[in-house]
Tab-separated table of C-alpha atoms in Angstrom:
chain	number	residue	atom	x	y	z
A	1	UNK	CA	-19.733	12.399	9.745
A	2	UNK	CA	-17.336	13.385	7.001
A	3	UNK	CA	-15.776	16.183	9.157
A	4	UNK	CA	-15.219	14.122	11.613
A	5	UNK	CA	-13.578	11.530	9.473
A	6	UNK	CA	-11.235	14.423	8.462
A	7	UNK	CA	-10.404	15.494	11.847
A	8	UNK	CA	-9.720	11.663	12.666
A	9	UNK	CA	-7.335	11.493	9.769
A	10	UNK	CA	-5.775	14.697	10.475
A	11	UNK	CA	-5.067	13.636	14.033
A	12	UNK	CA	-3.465	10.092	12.458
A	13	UNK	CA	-1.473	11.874	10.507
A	14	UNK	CA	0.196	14.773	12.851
A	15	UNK	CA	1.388	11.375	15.047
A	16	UNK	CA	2.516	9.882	11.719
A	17	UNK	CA	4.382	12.657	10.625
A	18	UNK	CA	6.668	12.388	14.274
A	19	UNK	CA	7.905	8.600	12.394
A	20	UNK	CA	10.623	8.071	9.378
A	21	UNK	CA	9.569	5.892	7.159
A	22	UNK	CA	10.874	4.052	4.130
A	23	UNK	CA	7.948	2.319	1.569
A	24	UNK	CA	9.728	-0.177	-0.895
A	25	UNK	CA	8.323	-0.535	-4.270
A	26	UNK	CA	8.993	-3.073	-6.995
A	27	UNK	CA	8.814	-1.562	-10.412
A	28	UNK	CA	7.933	-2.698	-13.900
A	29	UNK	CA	8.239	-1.099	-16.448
A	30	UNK	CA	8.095	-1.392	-19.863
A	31	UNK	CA	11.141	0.494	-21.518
A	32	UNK	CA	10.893	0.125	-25.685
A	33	UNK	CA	7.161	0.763	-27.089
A	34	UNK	CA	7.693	-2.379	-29.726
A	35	UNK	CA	9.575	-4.219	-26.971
A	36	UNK	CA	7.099	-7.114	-24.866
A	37	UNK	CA	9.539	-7.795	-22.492
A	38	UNK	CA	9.149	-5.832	-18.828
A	39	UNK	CA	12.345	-4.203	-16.673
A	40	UNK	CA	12.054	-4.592	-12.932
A	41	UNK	CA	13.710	-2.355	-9.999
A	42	UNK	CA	13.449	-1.043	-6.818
A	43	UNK	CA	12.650	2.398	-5.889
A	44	UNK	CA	12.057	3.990	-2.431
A	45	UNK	CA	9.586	6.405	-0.744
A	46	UNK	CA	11.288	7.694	2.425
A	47	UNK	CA	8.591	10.443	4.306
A	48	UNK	CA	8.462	11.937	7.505
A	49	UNK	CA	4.490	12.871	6.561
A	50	UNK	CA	5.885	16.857	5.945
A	51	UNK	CA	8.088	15.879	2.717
A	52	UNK	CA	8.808	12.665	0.849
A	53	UNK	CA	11.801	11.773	-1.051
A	54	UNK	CA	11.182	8.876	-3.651
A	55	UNK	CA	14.458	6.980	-5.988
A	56	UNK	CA	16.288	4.720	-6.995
A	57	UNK	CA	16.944	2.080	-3.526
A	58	UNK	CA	19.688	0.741	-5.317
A	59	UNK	CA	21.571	3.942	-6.134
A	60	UNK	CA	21.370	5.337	-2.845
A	61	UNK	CA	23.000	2.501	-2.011
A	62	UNK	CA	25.815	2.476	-4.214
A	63	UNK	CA	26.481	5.933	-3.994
A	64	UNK	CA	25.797	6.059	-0.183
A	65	UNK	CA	28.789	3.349	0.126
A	66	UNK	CA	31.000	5.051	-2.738
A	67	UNK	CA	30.747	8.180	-0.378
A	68	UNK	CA	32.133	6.428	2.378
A	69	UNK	CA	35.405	4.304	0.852
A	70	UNK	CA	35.659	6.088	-2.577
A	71	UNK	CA	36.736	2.859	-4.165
A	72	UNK	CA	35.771	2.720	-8.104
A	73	UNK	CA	34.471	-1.081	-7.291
A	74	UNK	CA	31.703	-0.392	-5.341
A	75	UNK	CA	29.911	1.913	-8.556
A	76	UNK	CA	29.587	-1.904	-10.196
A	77	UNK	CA	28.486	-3.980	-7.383
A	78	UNK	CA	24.700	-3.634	-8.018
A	79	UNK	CA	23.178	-2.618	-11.116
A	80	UNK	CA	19.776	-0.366	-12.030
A	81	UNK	CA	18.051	0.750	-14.455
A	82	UNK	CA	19.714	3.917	-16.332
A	83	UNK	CA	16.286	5.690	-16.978
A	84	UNK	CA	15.635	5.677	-12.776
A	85	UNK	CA	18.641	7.667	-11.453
A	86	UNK	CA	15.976	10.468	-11.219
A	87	UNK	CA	14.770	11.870	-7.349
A	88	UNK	CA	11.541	13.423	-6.940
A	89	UNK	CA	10.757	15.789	-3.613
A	90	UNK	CA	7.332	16.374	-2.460
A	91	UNK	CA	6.902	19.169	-0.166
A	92	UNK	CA	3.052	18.879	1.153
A	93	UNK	CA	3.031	21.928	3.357
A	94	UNK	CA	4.534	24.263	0.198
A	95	UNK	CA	2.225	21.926	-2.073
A	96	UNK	CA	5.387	21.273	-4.484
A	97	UNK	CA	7.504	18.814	-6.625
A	98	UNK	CA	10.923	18.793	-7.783
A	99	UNK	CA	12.411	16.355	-10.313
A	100	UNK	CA	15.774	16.325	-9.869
A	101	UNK	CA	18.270	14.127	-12.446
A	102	UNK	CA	21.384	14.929	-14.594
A	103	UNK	CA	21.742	15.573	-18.420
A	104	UNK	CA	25.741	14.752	-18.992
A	105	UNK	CA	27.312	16.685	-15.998
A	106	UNK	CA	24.760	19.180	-15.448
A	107	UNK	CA	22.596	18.880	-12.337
A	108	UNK	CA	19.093	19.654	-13.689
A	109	UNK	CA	15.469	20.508	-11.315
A	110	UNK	CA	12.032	21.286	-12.363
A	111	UNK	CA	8.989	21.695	-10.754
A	112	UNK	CA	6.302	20.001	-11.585
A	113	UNK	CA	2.820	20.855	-9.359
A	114	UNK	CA	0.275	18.836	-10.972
A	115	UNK	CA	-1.146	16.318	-9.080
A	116	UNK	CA	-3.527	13.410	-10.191
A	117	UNK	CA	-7.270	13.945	-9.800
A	118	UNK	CA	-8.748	11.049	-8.789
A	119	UNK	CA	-11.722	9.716	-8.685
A	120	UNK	CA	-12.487	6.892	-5.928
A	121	UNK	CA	-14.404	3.923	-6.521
A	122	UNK	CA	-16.213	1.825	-4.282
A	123	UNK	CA	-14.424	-1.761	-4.772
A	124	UNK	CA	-12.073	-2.632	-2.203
A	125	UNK	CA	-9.237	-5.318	-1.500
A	126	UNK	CA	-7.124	-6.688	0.371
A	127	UNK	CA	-3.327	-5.761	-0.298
A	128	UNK	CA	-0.177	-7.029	1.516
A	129	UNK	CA	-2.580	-7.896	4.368
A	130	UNK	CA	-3.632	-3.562	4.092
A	131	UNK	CA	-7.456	-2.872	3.281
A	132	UNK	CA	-7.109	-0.857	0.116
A	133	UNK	CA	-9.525	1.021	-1.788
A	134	UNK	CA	-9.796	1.552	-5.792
A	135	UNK	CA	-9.317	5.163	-7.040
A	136	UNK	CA	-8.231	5.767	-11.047
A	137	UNK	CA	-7.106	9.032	-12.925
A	138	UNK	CA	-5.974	9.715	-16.146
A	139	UNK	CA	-2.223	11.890	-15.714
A	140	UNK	CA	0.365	12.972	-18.208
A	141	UNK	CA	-0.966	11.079	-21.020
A	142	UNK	CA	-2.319	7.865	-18.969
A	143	UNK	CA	-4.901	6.516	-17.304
A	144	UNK	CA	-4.235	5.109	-13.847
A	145	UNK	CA	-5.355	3.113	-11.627
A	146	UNK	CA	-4.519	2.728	-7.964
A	147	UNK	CA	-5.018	0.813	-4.644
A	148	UNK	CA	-4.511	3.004	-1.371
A	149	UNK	CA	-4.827	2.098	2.201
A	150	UNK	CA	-5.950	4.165	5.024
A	151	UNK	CA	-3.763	1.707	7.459
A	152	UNK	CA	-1.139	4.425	6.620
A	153	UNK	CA	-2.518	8.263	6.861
A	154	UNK	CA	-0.311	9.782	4.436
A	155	UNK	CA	-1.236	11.591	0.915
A	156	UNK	CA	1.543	10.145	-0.799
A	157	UNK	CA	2.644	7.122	-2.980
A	158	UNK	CA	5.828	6.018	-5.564
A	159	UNK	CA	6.411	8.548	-8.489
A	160	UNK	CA	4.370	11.639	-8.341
A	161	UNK	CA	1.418	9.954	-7.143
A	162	UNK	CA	-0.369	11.775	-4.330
A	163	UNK	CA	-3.695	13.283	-3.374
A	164	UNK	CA	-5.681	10.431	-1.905
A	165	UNK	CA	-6.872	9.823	1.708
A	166	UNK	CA	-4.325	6.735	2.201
A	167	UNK	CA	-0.600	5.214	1.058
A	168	UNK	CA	-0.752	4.625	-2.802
A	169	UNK	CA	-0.042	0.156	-2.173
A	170	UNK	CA	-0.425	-0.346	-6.238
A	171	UNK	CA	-0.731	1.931	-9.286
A	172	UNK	CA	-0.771	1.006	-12.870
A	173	UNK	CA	-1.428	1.978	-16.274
A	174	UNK	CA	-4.114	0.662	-18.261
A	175	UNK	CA	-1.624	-0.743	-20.466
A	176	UNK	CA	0.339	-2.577	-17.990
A	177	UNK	CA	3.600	-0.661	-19.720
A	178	UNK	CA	4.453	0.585	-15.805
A	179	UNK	CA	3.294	-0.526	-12.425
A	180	UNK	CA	4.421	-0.220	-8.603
A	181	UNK	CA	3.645	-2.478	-6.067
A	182	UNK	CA	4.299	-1.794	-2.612
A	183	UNK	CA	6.876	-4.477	-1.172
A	184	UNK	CA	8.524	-3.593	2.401
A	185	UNK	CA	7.614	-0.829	5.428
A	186	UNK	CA	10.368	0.249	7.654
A	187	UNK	CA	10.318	2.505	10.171
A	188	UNK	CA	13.814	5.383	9.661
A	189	UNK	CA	16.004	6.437	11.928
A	190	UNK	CA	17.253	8.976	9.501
A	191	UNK	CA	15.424	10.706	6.361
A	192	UNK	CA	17.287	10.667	2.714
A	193	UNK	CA	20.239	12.836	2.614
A	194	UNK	CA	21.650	12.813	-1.605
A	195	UNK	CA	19.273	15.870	-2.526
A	196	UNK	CA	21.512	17.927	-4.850
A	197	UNK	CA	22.689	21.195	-3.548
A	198	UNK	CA	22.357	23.205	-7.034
A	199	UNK	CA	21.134	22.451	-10.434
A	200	UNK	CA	20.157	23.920	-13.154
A	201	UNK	CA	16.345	24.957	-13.242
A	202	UNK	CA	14.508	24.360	-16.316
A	203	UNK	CA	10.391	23.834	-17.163
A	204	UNK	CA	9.088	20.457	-17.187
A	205	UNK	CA	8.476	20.488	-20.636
A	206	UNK	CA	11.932	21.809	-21.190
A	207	UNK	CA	13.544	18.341	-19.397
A	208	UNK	CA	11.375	16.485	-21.613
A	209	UNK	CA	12.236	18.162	-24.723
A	210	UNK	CA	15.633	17.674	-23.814
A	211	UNK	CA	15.613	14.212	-23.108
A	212	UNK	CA	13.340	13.167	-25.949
A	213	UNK	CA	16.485	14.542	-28.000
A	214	UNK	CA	19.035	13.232	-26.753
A	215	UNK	CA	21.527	10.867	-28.802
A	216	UNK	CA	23.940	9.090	-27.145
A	217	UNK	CA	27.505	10.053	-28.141
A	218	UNK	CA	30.282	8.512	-26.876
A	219	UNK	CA	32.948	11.013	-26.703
A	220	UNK	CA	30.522	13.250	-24.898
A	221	UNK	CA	28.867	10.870	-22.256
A	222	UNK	CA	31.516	8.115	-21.517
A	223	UNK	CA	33.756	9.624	-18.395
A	224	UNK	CA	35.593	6.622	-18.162
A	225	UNK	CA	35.373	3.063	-19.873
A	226	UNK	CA	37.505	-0.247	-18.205
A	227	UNK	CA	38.593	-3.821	-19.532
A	228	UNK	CA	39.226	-6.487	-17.335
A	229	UNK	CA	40.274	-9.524	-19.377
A	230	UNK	CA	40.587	-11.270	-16.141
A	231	UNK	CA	37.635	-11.609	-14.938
A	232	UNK	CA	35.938	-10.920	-18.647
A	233	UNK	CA	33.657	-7.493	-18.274
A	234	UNK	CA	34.091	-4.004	-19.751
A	235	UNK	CA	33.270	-1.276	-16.986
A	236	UNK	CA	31.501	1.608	-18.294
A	237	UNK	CA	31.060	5.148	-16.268
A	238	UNK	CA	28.997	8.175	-17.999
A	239	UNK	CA	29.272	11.755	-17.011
A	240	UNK	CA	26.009	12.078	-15.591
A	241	UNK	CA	26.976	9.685	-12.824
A	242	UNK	CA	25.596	6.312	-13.848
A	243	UNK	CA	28.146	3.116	-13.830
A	244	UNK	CA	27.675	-0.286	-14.857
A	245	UNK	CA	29.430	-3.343	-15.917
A	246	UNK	CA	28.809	-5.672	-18.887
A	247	UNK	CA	29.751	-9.246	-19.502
A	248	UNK	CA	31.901	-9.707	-22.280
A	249	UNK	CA	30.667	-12.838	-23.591
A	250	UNK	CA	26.706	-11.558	-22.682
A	251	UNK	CA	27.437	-8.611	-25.236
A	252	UNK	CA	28.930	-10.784	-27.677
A	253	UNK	CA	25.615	-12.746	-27.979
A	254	UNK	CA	23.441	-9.554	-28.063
A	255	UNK	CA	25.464	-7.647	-30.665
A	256	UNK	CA	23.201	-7.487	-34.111
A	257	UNK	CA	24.855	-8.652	-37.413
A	258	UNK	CA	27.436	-6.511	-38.420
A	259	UNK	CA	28.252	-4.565	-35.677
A	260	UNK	CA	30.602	-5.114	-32.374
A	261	UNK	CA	30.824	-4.744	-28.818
A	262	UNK	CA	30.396	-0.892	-28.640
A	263	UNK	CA	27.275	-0.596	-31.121
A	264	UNK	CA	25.653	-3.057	-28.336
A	265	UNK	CA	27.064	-1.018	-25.423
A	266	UNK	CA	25.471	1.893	-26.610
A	267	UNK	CA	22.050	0.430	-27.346
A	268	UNK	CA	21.790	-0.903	-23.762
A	269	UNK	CA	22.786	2.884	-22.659
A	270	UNK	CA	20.222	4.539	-24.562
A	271	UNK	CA	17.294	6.184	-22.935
A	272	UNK	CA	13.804	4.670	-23.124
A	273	UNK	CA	11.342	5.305	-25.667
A	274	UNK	CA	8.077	4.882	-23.491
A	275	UNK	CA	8.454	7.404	-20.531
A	276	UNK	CA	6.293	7.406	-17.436
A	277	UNK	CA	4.914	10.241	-18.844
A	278	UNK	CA	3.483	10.535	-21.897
A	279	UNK	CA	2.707	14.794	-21.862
């Protein structure tokens, strides 16, 4: 019976993999440890059931449209989260993922080929209208626990999750400090196309090393920094590509005692003390 429960899902997913699609997933996340309050954004999955691309839907956006017209407006039209202008490739024939992101101007890619082992549970649900089925692991320092669906024959979910007989609908820590839930399913005429050409290749625990150093400096990250007293906001462009515009009044109210404008700036652009991954 099992075998031929693998053949069946085999089969499902060959005529799958002839389909684009693009799985929308809300994100929470919970970006200072001594912090209560949560951060949400949007991230994509786009798969054609051979690879999977999953980032920042916002982003691709932006930078899909700055492509295009090359005016400096569009970078601030839509904001997102600093800590998500990561991509992450699966490769499921190969067996392989690649993180890429960028550290100043430096394109950077690891490759990361640990996958959750999960263990599946017999409790079920109902999802988004999807029958879903329970599975938990503990990976890089957490322990999750997910809700996949067999209504959509592909290994594969938000993040790095992968490795169960379904679509990952809902994953969480046990802490609640990061969740996805599954929001939209569109079917692709085309697959993503921002994967970085060249970067420089480093070990995972080398990117995290780096990036659990880093100190924001402005002379060395800004790339360009705007003040519109018309319209009241201060424009702000790093090197590693990320853009975003504040309200002047809005940082006025969040500055601490005794400091100004820039000291709040530069705590909004720091990077998060409570990553995804823990080790």
């Amino acid at each position: 019976m099992k075998k031929i429960l693998s053949i069946l899902f085999l089969l499902s997913l060959s005529l799958f993999s002839a389909q684009n699609y693009r799985f929308v997933y809300e994100y929470k996340m919970k970006n200072e440890i001594y912090s209560d309050s949560l951060v949400t954004d949007y991230m994509a999955l786009d798969t054609d059931g051979k690879k999977s691309y999953f980032y920042n839907l916002t982003k691709y956006e932006r930078d899909s449209a700055y492509a295009v017209n090359k005016n400096f407006g569009t970078l601030f039209k839509k904001g997102y989260d600093r800590n998500l202008s990561y991509l992450i490739e699966k490769n499921f024939s190969k067996k392989t993922i690649r993180f890429y992101d960028k550290f100043k101007s430096v394109d950077l890619v690891t490759t990361d080929n640990e996958v959750p082992v999960w263990k599946i549970e017999k409790e079920f649900a109902k999802i988004n209208n999807m029958n879903c089925q329970k599975a938990v692991a503990d990976y890089k320092g957490r322990i999750w626990e997910a809700w996949f669906s067999k209504d959509y024959p592909i290994s594969d979910g938000p993040y790095k999750f992968s490795g169960l007989p379904g679509l990952v609908v809902k994953v969480r820590d046990k802490e609640n400090q990061h969740q996805f839930n599954l929001i939209q399913i569109k079917k692709m005429k085309t697959m993503f196309d921002l994967v970085p050409k060249k970067g420089k290749t480093m070990t995972d625990a080398e990117y995290k090393k780096l990036m659990k150093n880093y100190i924001f400096i402005p002379a060395e990250d800004f790339e360009a920094f705007n003040v519109d007293k018309k319209t009241g906001t201060i424009g702000v462009q790093l090197k590693d590509g990320y853009a975003v515009q504040y309200n002047i009044k809005e940082l006025e109210m969040g500055k601490r005692a005794g400091e100004n404008i820039d000291d709040e700036i530069i705590r909004r652009l720091k990077r998060t003390d409570n990553p995804i991954e823990r080790d």
